PDB file of C-alpha atoms in Angstrom:
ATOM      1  CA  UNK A  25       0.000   0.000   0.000  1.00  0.00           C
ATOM      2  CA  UNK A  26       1.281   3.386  -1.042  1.00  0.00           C
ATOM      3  CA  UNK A  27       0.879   6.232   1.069  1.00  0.00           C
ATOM      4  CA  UNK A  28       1.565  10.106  -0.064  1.00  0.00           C
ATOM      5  CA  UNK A  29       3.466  11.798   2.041  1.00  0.00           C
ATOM      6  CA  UNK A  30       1.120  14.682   3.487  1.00  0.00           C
ATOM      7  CA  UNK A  31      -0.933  11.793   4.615  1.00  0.00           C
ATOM      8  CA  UNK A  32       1.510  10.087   6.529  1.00  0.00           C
ATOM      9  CA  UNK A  33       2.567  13.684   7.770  1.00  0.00           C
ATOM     10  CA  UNK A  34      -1.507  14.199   8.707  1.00  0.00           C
ATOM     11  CA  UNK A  35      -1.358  11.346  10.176  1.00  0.00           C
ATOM     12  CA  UNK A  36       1.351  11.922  12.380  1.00  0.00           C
ATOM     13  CA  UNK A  37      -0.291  15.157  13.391  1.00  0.00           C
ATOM     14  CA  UNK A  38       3.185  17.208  11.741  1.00  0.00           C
ATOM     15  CA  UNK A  39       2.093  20.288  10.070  1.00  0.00           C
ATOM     16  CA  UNK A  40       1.724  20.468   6.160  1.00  0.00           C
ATOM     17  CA  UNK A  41       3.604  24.202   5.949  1.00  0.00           C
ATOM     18  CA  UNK A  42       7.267  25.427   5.101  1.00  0.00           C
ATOM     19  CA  UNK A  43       8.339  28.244   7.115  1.00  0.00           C
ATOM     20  CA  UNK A  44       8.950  31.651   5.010  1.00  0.00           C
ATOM     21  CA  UNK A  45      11.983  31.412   2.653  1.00  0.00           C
ATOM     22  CA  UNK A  46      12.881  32.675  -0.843  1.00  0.00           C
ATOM     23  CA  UNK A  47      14.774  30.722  -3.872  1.00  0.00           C
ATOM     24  CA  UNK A  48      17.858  31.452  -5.394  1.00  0.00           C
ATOM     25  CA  UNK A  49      19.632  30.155  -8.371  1.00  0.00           C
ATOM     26  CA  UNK A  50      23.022  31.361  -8.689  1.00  0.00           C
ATOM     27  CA  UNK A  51      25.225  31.425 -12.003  1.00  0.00           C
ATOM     28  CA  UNK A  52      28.993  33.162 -12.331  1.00  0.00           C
ATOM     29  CA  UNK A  53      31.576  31.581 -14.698  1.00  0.00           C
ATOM     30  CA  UNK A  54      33.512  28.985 -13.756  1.00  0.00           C
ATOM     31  CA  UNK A  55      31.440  28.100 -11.109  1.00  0.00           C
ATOM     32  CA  UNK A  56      29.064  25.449 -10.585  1.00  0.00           C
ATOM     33  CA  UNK A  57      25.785  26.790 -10.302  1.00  0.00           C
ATOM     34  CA  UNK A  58      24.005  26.991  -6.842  1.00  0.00           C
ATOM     35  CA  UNK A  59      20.395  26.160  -6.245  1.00  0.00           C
ATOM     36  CA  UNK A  60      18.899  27.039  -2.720  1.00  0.00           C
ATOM     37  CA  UNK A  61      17.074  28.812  -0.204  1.00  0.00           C
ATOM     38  CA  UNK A  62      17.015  31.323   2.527  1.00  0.00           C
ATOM     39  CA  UNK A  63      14.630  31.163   5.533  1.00  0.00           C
ATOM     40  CA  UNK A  64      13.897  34.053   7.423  1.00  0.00           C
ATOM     41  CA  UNK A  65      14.754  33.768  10.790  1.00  0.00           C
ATOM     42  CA  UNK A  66      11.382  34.862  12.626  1.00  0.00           C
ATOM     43  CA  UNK A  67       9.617  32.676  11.018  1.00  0.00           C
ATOM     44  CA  UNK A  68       8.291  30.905  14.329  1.00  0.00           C
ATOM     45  CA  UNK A  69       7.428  27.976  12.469  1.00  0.00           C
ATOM     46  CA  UNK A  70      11.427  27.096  11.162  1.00  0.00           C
ATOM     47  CA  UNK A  71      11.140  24.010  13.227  1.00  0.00           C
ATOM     48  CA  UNK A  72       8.082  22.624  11.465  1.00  0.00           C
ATOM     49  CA  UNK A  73       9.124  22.793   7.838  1.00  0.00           C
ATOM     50  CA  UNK A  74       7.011  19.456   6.453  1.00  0.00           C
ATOM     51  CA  UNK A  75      10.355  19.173   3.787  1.00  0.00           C
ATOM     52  CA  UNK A  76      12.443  19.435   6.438  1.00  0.00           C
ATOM     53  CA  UNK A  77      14.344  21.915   4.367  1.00  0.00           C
ATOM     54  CA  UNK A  78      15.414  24.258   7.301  1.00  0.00           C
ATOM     55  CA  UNK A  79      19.223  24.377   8.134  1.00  0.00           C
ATOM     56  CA  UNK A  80      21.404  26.375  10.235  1.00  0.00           C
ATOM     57  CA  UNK A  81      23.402  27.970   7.649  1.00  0.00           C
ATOM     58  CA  UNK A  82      20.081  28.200   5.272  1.00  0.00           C
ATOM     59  CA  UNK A  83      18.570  30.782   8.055  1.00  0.00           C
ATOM     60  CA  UNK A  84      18.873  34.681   7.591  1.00  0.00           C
ATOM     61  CA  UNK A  85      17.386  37.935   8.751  1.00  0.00           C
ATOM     62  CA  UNK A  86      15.319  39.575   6.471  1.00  0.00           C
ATOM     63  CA  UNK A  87      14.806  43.341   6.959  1.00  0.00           C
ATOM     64  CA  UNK A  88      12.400  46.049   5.598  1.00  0.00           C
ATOM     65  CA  UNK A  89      14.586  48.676   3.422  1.00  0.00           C
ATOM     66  CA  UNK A  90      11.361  51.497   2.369  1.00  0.00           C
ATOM     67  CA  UNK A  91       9.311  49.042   0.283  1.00  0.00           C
ATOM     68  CA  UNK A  92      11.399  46.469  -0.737  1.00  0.00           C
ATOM     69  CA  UNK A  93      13.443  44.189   1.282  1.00  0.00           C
ATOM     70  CA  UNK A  94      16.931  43.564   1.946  1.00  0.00           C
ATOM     71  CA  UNK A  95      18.949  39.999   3.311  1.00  0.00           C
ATOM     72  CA  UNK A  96      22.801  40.296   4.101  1.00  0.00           C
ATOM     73  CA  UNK A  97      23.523  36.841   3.284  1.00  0.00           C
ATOM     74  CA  UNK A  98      27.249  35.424   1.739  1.00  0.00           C
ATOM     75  CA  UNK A  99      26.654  32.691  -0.590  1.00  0.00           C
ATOM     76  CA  UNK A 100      29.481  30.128  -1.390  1.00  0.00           C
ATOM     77  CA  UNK A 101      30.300  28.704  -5.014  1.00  0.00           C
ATOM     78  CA  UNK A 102      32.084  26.089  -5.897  1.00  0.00           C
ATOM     79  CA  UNK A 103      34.696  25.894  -9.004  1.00  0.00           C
ATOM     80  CA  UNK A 104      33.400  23.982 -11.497  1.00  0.00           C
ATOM     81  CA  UNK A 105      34.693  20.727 -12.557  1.00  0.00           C
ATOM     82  CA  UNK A 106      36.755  20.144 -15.041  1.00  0.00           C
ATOM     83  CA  UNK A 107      34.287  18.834 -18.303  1.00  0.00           C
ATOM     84  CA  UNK A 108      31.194  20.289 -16.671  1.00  0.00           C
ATOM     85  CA  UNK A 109      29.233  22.660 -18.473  1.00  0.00           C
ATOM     86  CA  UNK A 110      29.660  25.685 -16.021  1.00  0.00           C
ATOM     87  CA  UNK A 111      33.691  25.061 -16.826  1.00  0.00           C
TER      88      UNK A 111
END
């Protein structure tokens, strides 16, 4: 018997949510490209992520700048390998 996952989550009584977080996909020559995300910090619900997604380094402070907003965050690349296409 199959059972999806947000069922067996239900059933377990674990939340079916994902704390607030934004996507990034980062590209710079020679560099392999980076696919990720950033959680905001005051998110009180970073504990419950039902992808379990939420990592210590993955966690940053999001602050209002007028009406946009702003995250101080330092992203790390690797070099590509040698043959890949980001080479």
């Amino acid at each position: 018997m199959l059972i999806a996952l947000d069922q067996m989550l239900g059933q377990l009584n674990y939340p079916l949510s994902r704390p607030a977080h934004t996507h990034f996909i980062i590209r710079a020559d020679g560099f392999e490209t980076l696919t990720t995300q950033v959680f905001e910090s005051s998110d009180p619900h970073l504990s419950e992520d039902a992808l379990f997604g939420v990592k210590p380094e993955l966690v940053g402070d999001f602050k209002r700048a007028g009406e946009s907003w702003s995250l101080d965050f330092a992203f790390v690349l690797a070099m590509a390998r040698k043959g890949s296409r980001a080479a």
